Amino acid sequence: MRGRSPSRRRGPPDRILVLDFGSQTTQLIARRIRELHVYCEIAPFSMSLKEIRAFAPRGVVLSGGPASVYAEGAPACDPGVLGLGVPVLGICYGQQLMASLLGGRVVGSQQREFGRARVRVLEATGLFEGFDAGQPLDVWMSHGDRVEELPPGFSVQAGSPSTPFAAVFDPARRLAGLQFHPEVVHTPRGRELLANFVFGLCGCRPGWTMEAFIERSVRELRARIGGAEVLCGLSGGVDSAVAAALLQRAIGKQLTCIFVDNGLLRKGEAASVREVFGRHFGLELTVVDASARFLEGLAGVSDPERKRKIIGELFVRVFEQEARRHQDARFLAQGTLYPDVIESTSVRGPAATIKSHHNVGGLPEDMHLELVEPLRELFKDEVRRLGEALGLPQHIVQRQPFPGPGLGVRVVGRVTAARLAVLREADAILQEELAASGHLQQTWQAFAILLPVRSVGVMGDERTYEETLVVRAVTSQDGMTADWARLPADLLAQISGRITNEVSGVNRVLLDISSKPPATIEWE
Ligand code: XMP
């Protein structure tokens, strides 16, 4: 960031617009720019010029995408984007589109390039300010087509024999194009290239900080909500916790949080929500102990999908019942995040996999609750930083993902109070040992599963015949794929020893060494 400190100007911060042509890495572009403390939004490539002008970006990025610019029906933005007078950066498909819209030529290349590549810097200006001409640069390529003939006004800033126009620039119009992806970690100096675009070419001031976000959100939330009452469902997860903390900062006692204890939570979880939100934050908190209802609903059920359905439906019913006590409430707060917002508006179309029981969906129409989604501009890591800035404790802010149906899908087979108690104790020991050894922070998720499989054991002089506990610990970037965490053998021995000694009902501990795919993270 070269010593630039975040500006403290009021009003909307300087912003960059990313037009999405469907690349897998579009979200990364926005995240990298926000890491530079410049606000950035993603919009579909088809956004109209009028809407773009209204957004008033200081620069536009055209993302990569899977299409070919010369194919029929290839996605194209309004060509007027290139004449807005603000700098434009085209990445991969974006570069090809820019070249073709301005009269250059793009061809399908025989030499498709995927993966690491090396190019040479030719001109150390524009995006390459601060680089050395002649220097080699490691980059990440992923393309079939390439630019073959530059439009007028452009010069080559970096290239290689296989990709002669790896980076191109028209200094008069401030239009830049990269054939490679600066947003991925495999382009080690990509961050500098993006910083040169955002600060050097676009002249943005870095005003996007969590403190600035809090200040603006509080002002906007107060203006929108006025004196009305807001309901918020707390789940124990990071998103709803941060949404509640932000609303509390904005409207204090007008916020009422409802926490449904479904009896499927981990050890101490309900108590910790009471402690943090009730006592520490002084929130108006209603804890509904519905564990008996959930256990009753789940009695005799062992099919995972039926369990999910029962838990999801009961949650909505319990929440509804509680919400009806607040007839004057006008708003319902939800912890919707930016990736959900983009998924439903992006070129890839609405996501097929919204997890319904995470969101407090399906509230009765007659309550007429308007949604408040104070985190809808934020990525997950920003939500964590926001939580820290709002003073939430680390154990909430850094919490691992936990499925909506909770231990209901980690007690494999029938869910009973006794089996839940066994799993809860064993899981608590696992969490404790992983945290103490520093391994918890290195896993994406780590938890215990109880199997309805009995085996013979021996304890003292007695034969035992008890159920089996599985330790599941995985590393992952996003939960879509995962690998099993290589925990040290001594740590595993300590975990297994403590569980079999301290938890009655388990006499055997197994380690799950499956990756996803083909396994999933959860067992049900
Ligand atoms: P799987 O087991 O499909 O899990 O590899 C991927 C991620 O999703 C979480 N998960 C759920 N979350 N409701 C949720 O809210 C569910 O029914 C559910 N099932 C799995 C899982 O913990 C992991 O983070």
Coordinates of C-alpha atoms and ligand atoms in Angstrom, one line a residue:
M1 CA 0.0 0.0 0.0
R2 CA 3.1 2.2 0.0
G3 CA 2.3 4.2 3.1
R4 CA -1.1 5.3 1.9
S5 CA -3.4 5.7 4.9
P6 CA -7.1 5.3 4.6
S7 CA -8.8 8.6 3.8
R8 CA -11.4 9.9 6.3
R9 CA -13.6 11.6 3.7
R10 CA -17.3 11.4 4.1
G11 CA -19.7 10.3 1.4
P12 CA -19.4 7.2 -0.7
P13 CA -15.8 5.9 -1.0
D14 CA -14.0 5.8 -4.4
R15 CA -15.1 2.6 -6.1
I16 CA -14.3 0.3 -8.9
L17 CA -16.8 -1.7 -10.9
V18 CA -16.0 -5.2 -12.1
L19 CA -18.1 -6.4 -15.1
D20 CA -18.4 -10.2 -14.9
F21 CA -18.0 -12.3 -18.0
G22 CA -18.3 -15.5 -16.1
S23 CA -14.8 -16.3 -14.9
Q24 CA -14.3 -18.5 -11.9
T25 CA -12.0 -15.8 -10.5
T26 CA -14.2 -12.8 -10.8
Q27 CA -14.9 -12.7 -7.1
L28 CA -11.2 -12.8 -6.4
I29 CA -10.7 -9.6 -8.5
A30 CA -13.2 -7.8 -6.2
R31 CA -11.6 -9.2 -3.1
R32 CA -8.1 -8.2 -4.1
I33 CA -9.2 -4.7 -4.8
R34 CA -11.0 -4.5 -1.5
E35 CA -7.9 -5.7 0.2
L36 CA -6.3 -2.5 -1.1
H37 CA -9.0 -0.7 0.8
V38 CA -10.9 0.4 -2.3
Y39 CA -14.5 -0.5 -2.5
C40 CA -15.4 -2.7 -5.4
E41 CA -18.6 -4.3 -6.8
I42 CA -19.3 -7.0 -9.3
A43 CA -22.1 -6.5 -11.9
P44 CA -23.2 -8.6 -14.8
F45 CA -21.5 -7.6 -18.1
S46 CA -24.8 -6.5 -19.5
M47 CA -25.2 -3.6 -17.0
S48 CA -26.4 -0.6 -19.0
L49 CA -24.2 2.5 -19.5
K50 CA -26.8 4.5 -17.6
E51 CA -26.5 2.3 -14.6
I52 CA -22.7 2.3 -14.8
R53 CA -22.7 6.1 -14.9
A54 CA -25.0 6.2 -11.9
F55 CA -22.6 3.9 -10.0
A56 CA -19.9 6.4 -10.8
P57 CA -16.8 4.1 -10.7
R58 CA -13.3 5.5 -10.8
G59 CA -12.4 2.6 -12.9
V60 CA -13.8 -0.5 -14.6
V61 CA -12.5 -4.0 -14.8
L62 CA -13.6 -6.4 -17.5
S63 CA -13.3 -9.9 -16.0
G64 CA -12.2 -13.1 -17.7
G65 CA -14.8 -15.6 -19.0
P66 CA -15.1 -18.9 -20.7
A67 CA -16.4 -17.6 -24.1
S68 CA -14.6 -16.7 -27.3
V69 CA -15.1 -13.1 -28.5
Y70 CA -15.5 -14.2 -32.1
A71 CA -18.2 -16.8 -31.3
E72 CA -21.8 -16.0 -32.1
G73 CA -23.6 -14.5 -29.1
A74 CA -20.3 -13.9 -27.2
P75 CA -21.0 -11.7 -24.2
A76 CA -20.1 -8.1 -24.7
C77 CA -20.5 -5.0 -22.5
D78 CA -21.8 -1.7 -23.9
P79 CA -18.8 -0.4 -26.0
G80 CA -19.5 3.0 -24.4
V81 CA -17.7 1.6 -21.3
L82 CA -14.4 2.2 -23.1
G83 CA -15.4 5.8 -23.7
L84 CA -16.6 6.7 -20.2
G85 CA -13.3 8.5 -19.6
V86 CA -12.4 6.3 -16.6
P87 CA -9.5 3.8 -16.8
V88 CA -10.5 0.2 -17.9
L89 CA -8.6 -3.0 -17.2
G90 CA -9.4 -6.0 -19.3
I91 CA -8.3 -9.4 -17.9
C92 CA -8.1 -12.4 -20.2
Y93 CA -11.5 -12.5 -22.0
G94 CA -11.8 -8.8 -20.9
Q95 CA -8.6 -7.9 -22.7
Q96 CA -9.7 -9.8 -25.8
L97 CA -13.1 -8.1 -25.8
M98 CA -11.5 -4.7 -25.4
A99 CA -9.1 -5.4 -28.3
S100 CA -11.9 -6.6 -30.5
L101 CA -14.3 -3.7 -29.7
L102 CA -11.5 -1.2 -30.5
G103 CA -10.6 -2.6 -33.8
G104 CA -7.9 -5.1 -32.9
R105 CA -7.9 -8.8 -33.9
V106 CA -8.4 -11.8 -31.7
V107 CA -7.7 -15.4 -32.8
G108 CA -8.1 -18.9 -31.5
S109 CA -4.6 -19.9 -30.7
Q110 CA -3.0 -23.3 -31.4
Q111 CA -1.0 -22.8 -28.3
R112 CA -3.5 -22.9 -25.5
E113 CA -1.9 -21.9 -22.2
F114 CA -3.2 -23.1 -18.8
G115 CA -1.2 -22.6 -15.7
R116 CA 2.1 -21.1 -14.8
A117 CA 3.9 -19.1 -17.4
R118 CA 6.7 -16.5 -17.6
V119 CA 6.6 -13.2 -19.5
R120 CA 9.0 -10.4 -19.8
V121 CA 8.3 -6.8 -18.8
L122 CA 9.0 -4.5 -21.7
E123 CA 7.6 -1.1 -20.5
A124 CA 7.7 -0.2 -16.8
T125 CA 4.8 2.3 -16.9
G126 CA 1.1 2.2 -16.3
L127 CA 0.3 -1.1 -14.5
F128 CA 4.0 -1.8 -14.5
E129 CA 5.1 1.3 -12.6
G130 CA 7.8 0.3 -10.2
F131 CA 8.7 -2.8 -12.1
D132 CA 12.0 -3.1 -14.1
A133 CA 11.9 -3.3 -17.9
G134 CA 13.5 -6.6 -19.0
Q135 CA 12.5 -8.3 -15.8
P136 CA 10.9 -11.8 -16.0
L137 CA 7.5 -12.1 -14.4
D138 CA 5.7 -15.3 -13.2
V139 CA 2.0 -15.2 -14.1
W140 CA -1.0 -17.5 -14.3
M141 CA -2.5 -18.0 -17.8
S142 CA -5.8 -19.7 -18.6
H143 CA -6.8 -19.0 -22.2
G144 CA -7.2 -20.5 -25.6
D145 CA -7.8 -17.3 -27.7
R146 CA -5.4 -14.4 -27.7
V147 CA -5.0 -10.9 -29.2
E148 CA -3.1 -11.1 -32.5
E149 CA -3.3 -7.5 -33.6
L150 CA -3.4 -4.5 -31.3
P151 CA -6.0 -1.7 -31.8
P152 CA -4.5 1.8 -32.5
G153 CA -3.0 3.6 -29.5
F154 CA -1.9 0.5 -27.7
S155 CA 1.7 -0.7 -27.0
V156 CA 2.9 -3.9 -25.5
Q157 CA 4.1 -3.8 -21.9
A158 CA 4.8 -7.5 -21.3
G159 CA 5.0 -10.5 -23.5
S160 CA 6.5 -13.9 -24.2
P161 CA 7.1 -15.9 -27.4
S162 CA 3.8 -17.8 -26.9
T163 CA 1.8 -14.7 -25.7
P164 CA 3.4 -11.7 -27.4
F165 CA 0.6 -9.4 -26.0
A166 CA 0.5 -10.6 -22.4
A167 CA 0.0 -7.0 -21.3
V168 CA -1.0 -4.0 -23.4
F169 CA -1.7 -0.4 -22.6
D170 CA -3.1 2.8 -24.3
P171 CA -1.8 5.6 -22.0
A172 CA -3.9 8.3 -23.7
R173 CA -7.2 6.6 -23.0
R174 CA -5.9 4.8 -19.9
L175 CA -7.0 1.4 -21.2
A176 CA -5.0 -1.6 -20.0
G177 CA -5.2 -5.3 -20.9
L178 CA -3.7 -8.4 -19.3
Q179 CA -3.8 -11.8 -20.9
F180 CA -3.0 -13.4 -17.6
H181 CA -4.8 -13.3 -14.2
P182 CA -3.3 -10.8 -11.7
E183 CA -6.0 -11.7 -9.1
V184 CA -4.7 -15.3 -8.4
V185 CA -1.9 -16.2 -6.0
H186 CA 0.0 -17.8 -8.8
T187 CA 0.7 -14.4 -10.2
P188 CA 2.9 -13.3 -7.2
R189 CA 3.1 -9.6 -8.2
G190 CA -0.5 -9.4 -9.3
R191 CA -1.4 -7.4 -6.2
E192 CA 1.1 -4.7 -7.3
L193 CA -0.4 -4.6 -10.8
L194 CA -3.9 -4.2 -9.4
A195 CA -2.7 -1.5 -7.0
N196 CA -1.1 0.4 -9.9
F197 CA -4.5 0.2 -11.7
V198 CA -6.5 1.3 -8.7
F199 CA -4.3 4.0 -7.3
G200 CA -2.0 4.9 -10.2
L201 CA -4.4 4.9 -13.2
C202 CA -7.7 5.4 -11.4
G203 CA -6.5 7.7 -8.7
C204 CA -8.6 6.0 -6.0
R205 CA -8.1 6.9 -2.4
P206 CA -8.2 4.0 0.0
G207 CA -11.3 4.7 2.0
W208 CA -12.7 1.2 2.3
T209 CA -11.9 0.1 5.9
M210 CA -14.1 -1.6 8.4
E211 CA -14.2 1.5 10.5
A212 CA -15.5 3.5 7.5
F213 CA -17.9 0.8 6.8
I214 CA -19.3 0.8 10.3
E215 CA -19.6 4.6 10.3
R216 CA -21.5 4.6 7.0
S217 CA -23.7 1.5 7.9
V218 CA -24.7 2.9 11.2
R219 CA -25.8 6.2 9.5
E220 CA -27.7 4.4 6.8
L221 CA -29.3 1.9 9.2
R222 CA -30.5 4.6 11.5
A223 CA -31.9 6.6 8.6
R224 CA -33.8 3.6 7.2
I225 CA -35.0 2.0 10.4
G226 CA -35.9 5.2 12.3
G227 CA -37.6 4.3 15.6
A228 CA -38.9 0.9 14.5
E229 CA -38.3 -2.5 16.1
V230 CA -36.0 -5.0 14.3
L231 CA -36.0 -8.8 14.8
C232 CA -32.8 -10.8 14.2
G233 CA -32.4 -14.6 14.4
L234 CA -29.1 -15.5 16.0
S235 CA -27.7 -18.9 14.9
G236 CA -24.4 -19.0 16.8
G237 CA -22.6 -18.6 13.5
V238 CA -20.4 -15.7 12.4
D239 CA -22.7 -14.0 10.0
S240 CA -25.8 -13.5 12.2
A241 CA -23.6 -12.6 15.2
V242 CA -21.8 -9.8 13.2
A243 CA -25.1 -8.6 11.7
A244 CA -26.6 -8.4 15.2
A245 CA -23.6 -6.6 16.7
L246 CA -23.7 -4.0 13.8
L247 CA -27.4 -3.4 14.3
Q248 CA -26.9 -3.1 18.0
R249 CA -24.3 -0.4 17.4
A250 CA -26.8 1.4 15.1
I251 CA -30.1 1.1 16.9
G252 CA -29.4 -0.4 20.4
K253 CA -32.6 -1.5 22.2
Q254 CA -34.7 -1.4 19.1
L255 CA -33.1 -4.7 18.2
T256 CA -34.5 -7.9 19.5
C257 CA -32.5 -11.1 18.9
I258 CA -34.1 -14.5 18.9
F259 CA -31.9 -17.6 19.5
V260 CA -33.6 -20.9 19.0
D261 CA -31.9 -23.6 21.0
N262 CA -32.7 -26.7 19.0
G263 CA -30.9 -29.1 21.3
L264 CA -28.5 -29.9 18.5
L265 CA -25.8 -27.5 19.4
R266 CA -22.3 -28.2 20.6
K267 CA -21.4 -28.2 24.3
G268 CA -21.7 -24.7 25.8
E269 CA -22.9 -23.1 22.7
A270 CA -26.3 -21.8 24.0
A271 CA -24.5 -20.6 27.2
S272 CA -21.9 -18.8 25.1
V273 CA -24.6 -16.9 23.0
R274 CA -26.2 -15.8 26.3
E275 CA -22.9 -14.7 27.7
V276 CA -21.6 -12.8 24.7
F277 CA -24.8 -11.2 23.5
G278 CA -27.0 -11.1 26.6
R279 CA -24.4 -10.0 29.1
H280 CA -21.4 -8.6 27.3
F281 CA -23.3 -6.8 24.5
G282 CA -26.4 -6.1 26.5
L283 CA -28.6 -7.2 23.6
E284 CA -32.3 -7.7 24.0
L285 CA -32.0 -11.5 23.7
T286 CA -34.7 -14.1 23.7
V287 CA -33.5 -17.7 24.0
V288 CA -36.2 -20.2 23.1
D289 CA -35.4 -23.6 24.5
A290 CA -37.1 -25.8 21.9
S291 CA -34.8 -28.9 22.3
A292 CA -37.7 -31.1 23.5
R293 CA -39.7 -30.2 20.4
F294 CA -36.8 -31.0 18.1
L295 CA -36.1 -34.3 19.8
E296 CA -39.7 -35.3 19.6
G297 CA -39.8 -34.4 15.9
L298 CA -36.7 -36.4 15.2
A299 CA -37.8 -39.5 17.2
G300 CA -37.3 -42.7 15.3
V301 CA -35.9 -40.9 12.2
S302 CA -32.6 -42.0 10.8
D303 CA -32.7 -40.8 7.1
P304 CA -30.5 -37.7 6.8
E305 CA -32.6 -35.8 4.4
R306 CA -35.7 -36.4 6.5
K307 CA -33.8 -35.2 9.5
R308 CA -32.8 -32.0 7.6
K309 CA -36.3 -31.3 6.6
I310 CA -37.8 -31.8 10.0
I311 CA -35.1 -29.6 11.6
G312 CA -35.6 -26.9 9.0
E313 CA -39.4 -26.8 9.3
L314 CA -39.4 -26.9 13.0
F315 CA -36.9 -24.0 13.1
V316 CA -39.2 -21.8 11.0
R317 CA -42.2 -22.7 13.1
V318 CA -40.5 -22.0 16.4
F319 CA -39.0 -18.7 15.1
E320 CA -42.4 -17.7 13.7
Q321 CA -44.1 -18.3 17.0
E322 CA -41.6 -16.2 18.8
A323 CA -41.7 -13.5 16.2
R324 CA -45.4 -13.2 16.5
R325 CA -45.0 -11.9 20.0
H326 CA -43.4 -8.8 18.4
Q327 CA -46.4 -7.5 16.5
D328 CA -44.8 -4.1 16.2
A329 CA -41.6 -5.2 14.6
R330 CA -41.2 -3.8 11.1
F331 CA -37.9 -5.3 10.0
L332 CA -36.2 -8.7 10.0
A333 CA -32.4 -8.7 9.9
Q334 CA -30.4 -11.4 8.1
G335 CA -26.8 -12.1 7.7
T336 CA -26.8 -12.4 3.9
L337 CA -23.3 -12.0 2.4
Y338 CA -22.0 -10.6 -0.8
P339 CA -21.2 -14.0 -2.5
D340 CA -25.0 -14.9 -2.1
V341 CA -25.9 -11.6 -3.6
I342 CA -23.6 -12.0 -6.6
E343 CA -24.6 -15.6 -7.1
S344 CA -28.2 -14.5 -7.6
T345 CA -27.4 -11.7 -10.0
S346 CA -24.3 -12.9 -11.9
V347 CA -24.0 -14.3 -15.4
R348 CA -24.0 -17.7 -13.9
G349 CA -27.6 -17.3 -12.8
P350 CA -29.2 -17.9 -9.4
A351 CA -27.5 -20.4 -7.1
A352 CA -29.2 -23.7 -6.9
T353 CA -28.0 -24.4 -3.4
I354 CA -29.3 -21.8 -1.0
K355 CA -29.3 -23.4 2.4
S356 CA -32.8 -22.7 3.6
H357 CA -32.5 -23.3 7.3
H358 CA -29.6 -20.9 7.6
N359 CA -31.8 -18.1 6.6
V360 CA -34.9 -17.3 8.5
G361 CA -37.1 -17.9 5.5
G362 CA -40.8 -18.3 5.2
L363 CA -42.0 -15.8 7.8
P364 CA -45.8 -15.2 7.5
E365 CA -46.9 -12.6 5.1
D366 CA -49.2 -11.0 7.6
M367 CA -46.2 -9.8 9.7
H368 CA -45.1 -7.7 6.7
L369 CA -41.5 -7.7 7.8
E370 CA -39.0 -5.9 5.6
L371 CA -35.6 -7.4 5.2
V372 CA -32.5 -5.7 6.5
E373 CA -29.3 -7.2 5.3
P374 CA -26.4 -5.1 6.7
L375 CA -23.7 -7.5 5.5
R376 CA -24.8 -7.8 1.8
E377 CA -21.8 -5.9 0.6
L378 CA -19.2 -8.0 2.4
F379 CA -17.1 -11.1 1.8
K380 CA -16.7 -13.6 4.6
D381 CA -13.2 -12.4 5.6
E382 CA -14.5 -8.9 5.7
V383 CA -17.3 -10.0 8.0
R384 CA -14.8 -11.5 10.3
R385 CA -12.8 -8.2 10.4
L386 CA -16.0 -6.3 10.9
G387 CA -16.8 -8.6 13.9
E388 CA -13.4 -7.8 15.4
A389 CA -13.8 -4.1 14.8
L390 CA -17.2 -4.3 16.6
G391 CA -15.6 -6.1 19.6
L392 CA -16.9 -9.6 19.1
P393 CA -14.7 -12.2 20.8
Q394 CA -12.3 -14.3 18.6
H395 CA -14.1 -17.6 19.4
I396 CA -17.2 -16.2 17.6
V397 CA -15.4 -14.3 14.8
Q398 CA -13.2 -17.2 13.9
R399 CA -15.8 -19.9 14.3
Q400 CA -15.7 -22.8 11.9
P401 CA -18.7 -23.4 9.6
F402 CA -21.4 -25.5 11.4
P403 CA -24.3 -27.0 9.5
G404 CA -27.8 -25.7 10.2
P405 CA -29.1 -29.1 11.3
G406 CA -26.2 -29.2 13.8
L407 CA -25.4 -32.4 15.7
G408 CA -28.6 -33.9 14.2
V409 CA -26.6 -34.9 11.2
R410 CA -23.5 -35.9 13.2
V411 CA -25.3 -38.4 15.3
V412 CA -25.5 -40.9 12.5
G413 CA -28.8 -42.9 12.7
R414 CA -31.4 -42.1 15.4
V415 CA -31.1 -38.9 17.3
T416 CA -31.7 -39.4 21.1
A417 CA -30.8 -37.2 24.0
A418 CA -28.4 -39.8 25.3
R419 CA -26.5 -40.1 22.0
L420 CA -26.4 -36.4 21.6
A421 CA -24.9 -36.1 25.1
V422 CA -22.1 -38.6 24.2
L423 CA -21.3 -36.8 21.0
R424 CA -21.3 -33.4 22.7
E425 CA -18.8 -34.5 25.3
A426 CA -16.5 -36.2 22.8
D427 CA -16.6 -33.2 20.5
A428 CA -15.8 -30.9 23.3
I429 CA -12.6 -32.9 24.1
L430 CA -11.6 -32.9 20.4
Q431 CA -12.1 -29.1 20.2
E432 CA -10.2 -28.6 23.4
E433 CA -7.2 -30.7 22.3
L434 CA -7.1 -29.2 18.8
A435 CA -7.3 -25.6 20.1
A436 CA -4.6 -26.3 22.7
S437 CA -2.2 -27.7 20.2
G438 CA -2.8 -24.9 17.7
H439 CA -4.3 -27.3 15.1
L440 CA -7.8 -26.1 15.2
Q441 CA -6.9 -22.8 13.4
Q442 CA -5.3 -24.8 10.6
T443 CA -8.3 -26.8 9.8
W444 CA -11.4 -25.7 7.9
Q445 CA -13.6 -27.9 10.0
A446 CA -12.9 -30.4 12.7
F447 CA -15.5 -32.3 14.6
A448 CA -16.7 -35.6 15.9
I449 CA -19.3 -38.0 14.6
L450 CA -21.1 -40.7 16.5
L451 CA -21.8 -44.0 14.6
P452 CA -24.5 -46.4 15.5
V453 CA -22.0 -49.3 15.3
R454 CA -21.2 -51.2 18.5
S455 CA -18.0 -53.1 19.1
V456 CA -16.6 -55.1 21.9
G457 CA -14.0 -53.6 24.2
V458 CA -12.5 -54.1 27.6
M459 CA -12.4 -51.8 30.5
G460 CA -10.8 -53.0 33.7
D461 CA -12.1 -56.5 34.1
E462 CA -15.3 -55.8 32.2
R463 CA -16.3 -56.3 28.7
T464 CA -17.9 -53.3 27.0
Y465 CA -20.1 -53.1 24.0
E466 CA -20.4 -49.5 22.9
E467 CA -20.7 -47.1 19.9
T468 CA -17.9 -45.8 17.7
L469 CA -16.7 -42.2 17.5
V470 CA -15.1 -40.8 14.3
V471 CA -12.7 -37.8 14.2
R472 CA -13.1 -35.7 11.1
A473 CA -10.7 -32.9 10.5
V474 CA -10.4 -31.3 7.0
T475 CA -8.5 -28.5 5.3
S476 CA -10.3 -26.6 2.6
Q477 CA -10.5 -23.2 0.9
D478 CA -14.2 -23.0 0.5
G479 CA -15.8 -26.3 1.6
M480 CA -16.4 -27.3 -2.1
T481 CA -13.4 -29.6 -2.0
A482 CA -11.5 -30.8 1.0
D483 CA -8.6 -32.9 2.2
W484 CA -8.2 -34.7 5.5
A485 CA -5.9 -32.8 7.9
R486 CA -2.7 -34.6 8.7
L487 CA -2.9 -34.3 12.5
P488 CA 0.2 -35.5 14.4
A489 CA 0.0 -39.1 15.7
D490 CA 0.7 -38.0 19.3
L491 CA -2.2 -35.6 19.2
L492 CA -4.5 -38.2 17.8
A493 CA -3.4 -40.6 20.6
Q494 CA -4.1 -37.9 23.2
I495 CA -7.6 -37.3 21.7
S496 CA -8.5 -40.9 21.5
G497 CA -7.2 -41.7 25.0
R498 CA -9.2 -38.9 26.5
I499 CA -12.4 -39.7 24.7
T500 CA -12.4 -43.4 25.5
N501 CA -11.5 -42.6 29.1
E502 CA -13.7 -39.7 29.8
V503 CA -16.8 -40.3 27.7
S504 CA -19.0 -43.2 28.7
G505 CA -20.8 -44.7 25.7
V506 CA -17.8 -44.8 23.4
N507 CA -15.0 -47.5 23.4
R508 CA -13.4 -46.9 20.0
V509 CA -12.2 -43.9 18.1
L510 CA -11.6 -43.9 14.3
L511 CA -10.0 -41.3 12.1
D512 CA -11.7 -40.3 8.8
I513 CA -9.0 -40.2 6.1
S514 CA -11.3 -39.4 3.1
S515 CA -11.0 -36.4 0.9
K516 CA -13.9 -34.5 -0.7
P517 CA -14.7 -35.7 -3.4
P518 CA -15.5 -38.5 -3.3
A519 CA -16.6 -38.2 0.4
T520 CA -18.3 -35.2 1.8
I521 CA -17.3 -33.2 4.8
E522 CA -20.3 -34.2 6.9
W523 CA -21.3 -37.9 7.2
E524 CA -25.0 -37.3 6.6
Ligands
XMP1 P1 -20.6 -31.4 2.7 O1 -20.9 -32.3 3.8 O2 -21.6 -31.3 1.7 O3 -20.5 -30.0 3.4 O4 -19.2 -31.6 2.2 C1 -20.1 -28.8 2.8 C2 -20.3 -27.6 3.9 O5 -21.6 -27.4 4.1 C3 -21.9 -27.7 5.5 N1 -23.2 -28.4 5.5 C4 -24.4 -27.8 5.8 N2 -24.7 -26.5 6.1 N3 -27.0 -27.1 6.3 C5 -26.0 -26.2 6.4 O6 -26.3 -25.1 6.8 C6 -26.8 -28.4 5.9 O7 -27.7 -29.2 5.8 C7 -25.4 -28.7 5.7 N4 -24.8 -29.9 5.3 C8 -23.5 -29.6 5.2 C9 -20.8 -28.5 6.0 O8 -20.6 -28.4 7.4 C10 -19.6 -28.0 5.2 O9 -19.2 -26.8 5.8

